[in-house]
mmCIF file of C-alpha atoms in Angstrom:
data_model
loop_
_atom_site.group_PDB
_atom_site.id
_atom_site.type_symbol
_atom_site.label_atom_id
_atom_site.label_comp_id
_atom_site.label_asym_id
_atom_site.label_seq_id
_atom_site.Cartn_x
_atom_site.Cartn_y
_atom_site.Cartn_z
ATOM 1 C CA UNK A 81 0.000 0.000 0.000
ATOM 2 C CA UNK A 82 2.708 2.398 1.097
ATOM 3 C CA UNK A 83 4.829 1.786 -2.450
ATOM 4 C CA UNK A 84 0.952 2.705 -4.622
ATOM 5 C CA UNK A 85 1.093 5.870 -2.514
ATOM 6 C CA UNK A 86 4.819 6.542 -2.760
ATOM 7 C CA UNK A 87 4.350 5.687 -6.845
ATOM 8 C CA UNK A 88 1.530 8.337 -6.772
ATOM 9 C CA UNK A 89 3.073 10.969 -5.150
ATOM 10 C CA UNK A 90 6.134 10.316 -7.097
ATOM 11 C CA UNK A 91 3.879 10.462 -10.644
ATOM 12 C CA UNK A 92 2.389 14.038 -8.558
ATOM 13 C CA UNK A 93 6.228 15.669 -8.397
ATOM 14 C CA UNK A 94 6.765 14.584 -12.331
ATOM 15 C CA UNK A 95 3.144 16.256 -13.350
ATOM 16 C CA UNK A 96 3.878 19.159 -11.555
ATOM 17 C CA UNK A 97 7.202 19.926 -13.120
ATOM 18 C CA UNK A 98 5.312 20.232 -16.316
ATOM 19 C CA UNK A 99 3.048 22.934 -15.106
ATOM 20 C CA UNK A 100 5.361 25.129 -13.192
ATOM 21 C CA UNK A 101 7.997 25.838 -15.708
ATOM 22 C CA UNK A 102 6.681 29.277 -16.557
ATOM 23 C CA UNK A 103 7.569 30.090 -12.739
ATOM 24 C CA UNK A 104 11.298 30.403 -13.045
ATOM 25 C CA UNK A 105 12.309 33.555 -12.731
ATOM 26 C CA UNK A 106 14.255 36.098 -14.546
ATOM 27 C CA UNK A 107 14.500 39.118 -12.414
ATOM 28 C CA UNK A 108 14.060 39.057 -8.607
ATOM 29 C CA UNK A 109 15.025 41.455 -5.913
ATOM 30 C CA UNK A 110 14.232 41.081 -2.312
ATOM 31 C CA UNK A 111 16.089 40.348 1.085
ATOM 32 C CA UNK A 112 18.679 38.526 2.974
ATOM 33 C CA UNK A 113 19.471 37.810 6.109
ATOM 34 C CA UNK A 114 23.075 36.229 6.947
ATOM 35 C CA UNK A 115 24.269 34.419 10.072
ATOM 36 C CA UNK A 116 28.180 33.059 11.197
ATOM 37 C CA UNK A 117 30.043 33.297 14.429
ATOM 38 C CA UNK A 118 30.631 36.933 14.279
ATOM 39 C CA UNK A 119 27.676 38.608 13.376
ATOM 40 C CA UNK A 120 23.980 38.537 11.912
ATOM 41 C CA UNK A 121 23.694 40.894 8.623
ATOM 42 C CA UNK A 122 20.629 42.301 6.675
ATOM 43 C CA UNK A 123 20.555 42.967 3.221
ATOM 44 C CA UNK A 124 19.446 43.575 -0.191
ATOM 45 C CA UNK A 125 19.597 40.424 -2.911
ATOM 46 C CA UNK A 126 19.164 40.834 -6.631
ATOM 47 C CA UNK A 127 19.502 38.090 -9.290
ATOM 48 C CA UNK A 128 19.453 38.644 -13.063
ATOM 49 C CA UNK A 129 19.368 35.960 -15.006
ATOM 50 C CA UNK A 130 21.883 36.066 -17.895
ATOM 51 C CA UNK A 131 22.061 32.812 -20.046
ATOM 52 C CA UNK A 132 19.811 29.377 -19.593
ATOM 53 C CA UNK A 133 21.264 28.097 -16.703
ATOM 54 C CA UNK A 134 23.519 31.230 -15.556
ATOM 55 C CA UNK A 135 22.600 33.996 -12.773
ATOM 56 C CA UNK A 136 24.022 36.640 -11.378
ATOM 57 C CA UNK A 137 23.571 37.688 -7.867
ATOM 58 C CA UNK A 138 24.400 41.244 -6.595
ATOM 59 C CA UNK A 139 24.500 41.043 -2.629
ATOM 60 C CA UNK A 140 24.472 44.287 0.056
ATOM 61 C CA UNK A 141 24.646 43.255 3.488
ATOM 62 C CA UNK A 142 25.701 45.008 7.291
ATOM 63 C CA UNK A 143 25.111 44.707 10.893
ATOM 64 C CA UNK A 144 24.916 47.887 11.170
ATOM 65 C CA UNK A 145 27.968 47.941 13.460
ATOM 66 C CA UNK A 146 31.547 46.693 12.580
ATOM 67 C CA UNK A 147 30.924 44.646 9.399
ATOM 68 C CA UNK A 148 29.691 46.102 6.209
ATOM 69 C CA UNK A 149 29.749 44.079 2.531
ATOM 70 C CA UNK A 150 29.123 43.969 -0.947
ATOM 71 C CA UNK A 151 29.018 40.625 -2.899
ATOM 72 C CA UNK A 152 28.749 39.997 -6.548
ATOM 73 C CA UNK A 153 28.549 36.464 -7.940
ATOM 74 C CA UNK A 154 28.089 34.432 -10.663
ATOM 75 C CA UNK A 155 25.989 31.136 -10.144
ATOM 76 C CA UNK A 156 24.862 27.974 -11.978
ATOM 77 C CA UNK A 157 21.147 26.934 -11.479
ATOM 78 C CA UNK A 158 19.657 23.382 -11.833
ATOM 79 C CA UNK A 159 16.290 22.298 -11.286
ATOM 80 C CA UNK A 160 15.763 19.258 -8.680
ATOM 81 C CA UNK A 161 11.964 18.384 -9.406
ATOM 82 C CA UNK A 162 11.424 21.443 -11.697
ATOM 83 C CA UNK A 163 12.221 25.154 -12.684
ATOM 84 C CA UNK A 164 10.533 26.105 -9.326
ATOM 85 C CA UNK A 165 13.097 24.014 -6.973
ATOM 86 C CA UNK A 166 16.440 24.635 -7.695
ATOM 87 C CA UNK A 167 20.079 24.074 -6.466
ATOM 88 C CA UNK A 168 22.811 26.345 -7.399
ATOM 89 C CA UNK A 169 26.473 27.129 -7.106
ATOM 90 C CA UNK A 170 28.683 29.609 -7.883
ATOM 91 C CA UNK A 171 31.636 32.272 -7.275
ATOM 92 C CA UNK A 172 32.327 35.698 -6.986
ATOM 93 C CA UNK A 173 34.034 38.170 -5.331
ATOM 94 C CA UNK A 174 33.444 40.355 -2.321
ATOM 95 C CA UNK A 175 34.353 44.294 -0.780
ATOM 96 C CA UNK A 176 33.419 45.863 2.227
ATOM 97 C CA UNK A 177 34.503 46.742 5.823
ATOM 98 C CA UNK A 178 34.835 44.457 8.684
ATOM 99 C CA UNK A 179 36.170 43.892 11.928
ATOM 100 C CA UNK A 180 39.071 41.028 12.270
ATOM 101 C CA UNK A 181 40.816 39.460 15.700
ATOM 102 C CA UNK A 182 44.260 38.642 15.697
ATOM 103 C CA UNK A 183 45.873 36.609 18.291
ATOM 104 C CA UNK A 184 49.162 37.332 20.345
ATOM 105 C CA UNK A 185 50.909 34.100 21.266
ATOM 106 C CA UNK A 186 52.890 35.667 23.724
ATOM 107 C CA UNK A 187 49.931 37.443 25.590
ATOM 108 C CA UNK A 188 47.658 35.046 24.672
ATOM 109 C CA UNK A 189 45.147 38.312 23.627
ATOM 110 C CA UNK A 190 43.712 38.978 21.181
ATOM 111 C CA UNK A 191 43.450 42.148 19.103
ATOM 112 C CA UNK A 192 40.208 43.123 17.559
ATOM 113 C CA UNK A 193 40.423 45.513 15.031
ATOM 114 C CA UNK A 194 37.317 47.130 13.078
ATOM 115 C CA UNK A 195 36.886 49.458 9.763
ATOM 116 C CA UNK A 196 39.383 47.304 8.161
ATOM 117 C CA UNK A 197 38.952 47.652 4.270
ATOM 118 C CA UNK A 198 38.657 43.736 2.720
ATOM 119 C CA UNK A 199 38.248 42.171 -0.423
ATOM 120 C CA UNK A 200 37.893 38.653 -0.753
ATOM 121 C CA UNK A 201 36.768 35.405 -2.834
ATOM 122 C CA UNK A 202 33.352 33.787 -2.653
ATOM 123 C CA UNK A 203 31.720 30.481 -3.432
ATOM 124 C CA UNK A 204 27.754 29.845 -2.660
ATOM 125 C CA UNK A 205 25.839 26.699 -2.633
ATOM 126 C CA UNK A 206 22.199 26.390 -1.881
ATOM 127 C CA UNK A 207 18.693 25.815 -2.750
ATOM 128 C CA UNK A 208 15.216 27.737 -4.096
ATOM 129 C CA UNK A 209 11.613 27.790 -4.035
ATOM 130 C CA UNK A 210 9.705 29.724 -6.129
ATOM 131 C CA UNK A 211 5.898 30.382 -4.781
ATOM 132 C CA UNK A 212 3.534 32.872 -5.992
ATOM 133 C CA UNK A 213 5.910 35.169 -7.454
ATOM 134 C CA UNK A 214 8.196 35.011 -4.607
ATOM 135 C CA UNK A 215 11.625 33.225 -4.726
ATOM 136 C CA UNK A 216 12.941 32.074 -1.167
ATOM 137 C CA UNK A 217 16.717 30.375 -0.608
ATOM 138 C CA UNK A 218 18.712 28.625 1.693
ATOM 139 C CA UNK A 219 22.261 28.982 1.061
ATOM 140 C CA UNK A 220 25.934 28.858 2.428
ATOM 141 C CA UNK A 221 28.436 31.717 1.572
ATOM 142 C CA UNK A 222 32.183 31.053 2.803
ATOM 143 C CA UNK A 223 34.208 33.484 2.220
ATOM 144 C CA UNK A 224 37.916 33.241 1.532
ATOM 145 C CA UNK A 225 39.966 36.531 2.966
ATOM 146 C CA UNK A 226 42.803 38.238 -0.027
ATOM 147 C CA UNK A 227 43.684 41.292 2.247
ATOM 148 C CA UNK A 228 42.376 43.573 5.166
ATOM 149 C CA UNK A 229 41.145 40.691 7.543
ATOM 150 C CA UNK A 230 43.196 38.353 9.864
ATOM 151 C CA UNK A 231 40.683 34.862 9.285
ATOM 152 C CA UNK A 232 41.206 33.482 6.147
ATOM 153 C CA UNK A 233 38.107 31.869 5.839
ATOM 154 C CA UNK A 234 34.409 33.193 7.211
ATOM 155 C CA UNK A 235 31.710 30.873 6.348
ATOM 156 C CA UNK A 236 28.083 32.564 6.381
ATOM 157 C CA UNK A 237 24.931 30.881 6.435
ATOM 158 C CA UNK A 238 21.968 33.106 4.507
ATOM 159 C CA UNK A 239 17.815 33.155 4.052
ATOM 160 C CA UNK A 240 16.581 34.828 1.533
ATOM 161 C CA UNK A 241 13.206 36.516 -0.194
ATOM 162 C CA UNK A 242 13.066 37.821 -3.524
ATOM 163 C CA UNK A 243 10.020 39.012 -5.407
ATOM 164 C CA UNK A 244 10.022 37.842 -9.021
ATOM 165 C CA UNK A 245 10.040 41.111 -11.349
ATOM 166 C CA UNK A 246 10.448 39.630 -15.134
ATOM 167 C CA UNK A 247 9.595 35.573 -14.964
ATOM 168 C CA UNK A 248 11.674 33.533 -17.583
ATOM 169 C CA UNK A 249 9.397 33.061 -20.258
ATOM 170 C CA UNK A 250 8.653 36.891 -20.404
ATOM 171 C CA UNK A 251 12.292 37.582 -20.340
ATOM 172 C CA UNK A 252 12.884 34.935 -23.176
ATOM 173 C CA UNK A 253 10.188 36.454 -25.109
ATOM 174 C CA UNK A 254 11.665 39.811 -25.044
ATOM 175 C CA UNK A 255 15.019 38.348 -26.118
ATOM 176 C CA UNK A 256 13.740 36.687 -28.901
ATOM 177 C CA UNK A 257 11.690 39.589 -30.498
ATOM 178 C CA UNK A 258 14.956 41.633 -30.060
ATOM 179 C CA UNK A 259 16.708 39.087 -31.992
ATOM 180 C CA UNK A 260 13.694 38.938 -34.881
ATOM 181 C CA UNK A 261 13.943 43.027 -34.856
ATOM 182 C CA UNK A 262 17.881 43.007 -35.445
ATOM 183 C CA UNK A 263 17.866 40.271 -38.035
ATOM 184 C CA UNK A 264 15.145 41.845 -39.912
ATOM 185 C CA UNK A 265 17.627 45.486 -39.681
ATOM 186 C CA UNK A 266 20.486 43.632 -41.070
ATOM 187 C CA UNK A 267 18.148 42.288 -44.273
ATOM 188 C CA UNK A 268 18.820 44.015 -47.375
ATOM 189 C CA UNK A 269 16.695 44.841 -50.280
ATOM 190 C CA UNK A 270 17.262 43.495 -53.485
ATOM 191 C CA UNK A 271 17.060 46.501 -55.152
ATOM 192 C CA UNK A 272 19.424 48.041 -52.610
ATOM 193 C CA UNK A 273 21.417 44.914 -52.940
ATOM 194 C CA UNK A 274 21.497 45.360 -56.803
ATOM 195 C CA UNK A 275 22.436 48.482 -56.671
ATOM 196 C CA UNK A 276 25.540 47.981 -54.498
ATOM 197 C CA UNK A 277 26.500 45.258 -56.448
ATOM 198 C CA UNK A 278 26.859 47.277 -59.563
ATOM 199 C CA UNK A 279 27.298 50.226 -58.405
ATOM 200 C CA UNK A 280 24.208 51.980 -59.562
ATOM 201 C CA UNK A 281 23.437 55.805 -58.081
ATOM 202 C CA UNK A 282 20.062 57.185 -58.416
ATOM 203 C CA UNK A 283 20.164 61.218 -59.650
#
């Protein structure tokens, strides 16, 4: 009994894929809230989509204290049971201003330093569901340090919640009746043609 229910559900999942397709987004802005060991940050997230499977994400986020970035990656989408649950990756990189601790052996203290100017590396992993025009993640955010901070790595754990502006098929639409519009600019008329061919000038 449990395997005709399982075989149902599973034949549910499949069916909807089909219908929700339409839901992937192209544009989306919205929020994010990060989390790690030093502090909790709130944000802005946008995410453009640029190719089929390609995204990029633009990321402003502070605690309104000591640690202040901006993030801009690139990231790879893939749908798990359809275009409205996704996993992605990606990499970027990463400015701002944070604080950093460095320890002294000898004293056994540690110096904490703030306002330190950074720069840094970025991967992302994480997953997405889109619902009623709304796109909301899950994702993890390390961050690898290239000057300005002490810790070489700070991992950061992040929920987001974008609204979908443009959805996919819209934004596909658009592209393609740009594309129709420039092909039919670069089509020459035959007369025209003829003319340039042999060099014929109208008086």
């Amino acid at each position: 009994m449990k395997k005709k229910y399982t075989l149902i559900f599973l034949l549910f999942l499949i069916s909807l894929s089909y219908k929700v397709e339409a839901q992937r987004y192209g544009s989306a802005v919205g929020i994010r809230m990060g989390n790690n060991d030093f502090s909790r940050t709130f944000g802005l997230s946008a995410q453009q989509r640029v190719f089929k499977h390609i995204t990029l994400e633009g990321i402003l986020q502070s605690d309104f204290n000591k640690n202040s970035t901006a993030h801009l990656l690139v990231e790879v989408h893939r749908p798990i049971i359809s275009k409205r649950f996704n996993y992605y990756y990606g990499a970027g990189v990463s400015t701002g201003w944070e604080e950093s601790f460095v320890k002294d052996k000898e004293t056994k203290q540690i110096l904490h330093t703030y306002g330190n100017s950074t720069s840094g590396v970025d991967f992302i992993a994480g997953i997405e569901l889109t619902v009623a025009n709304t796109v909301i993640s899950l994702d993890y955010k390390p961050n690898f340090n290239l000057s300005g901070r002490e810790e070489f790595v700070r991992g950061q754990v992040g929920i987001s919640a974008r609204m979908v502006l443009v959805k996919s098929k819209e934004q596909d639409r658009k592209r393609r009746k740009k594309a129709r519009a420039k092909k039919r600019q670069k089509r020459e008329p035959i007369g025209q043609k003829l003319k340039n061919t042999f060099n014929f000038n109208s008086k």
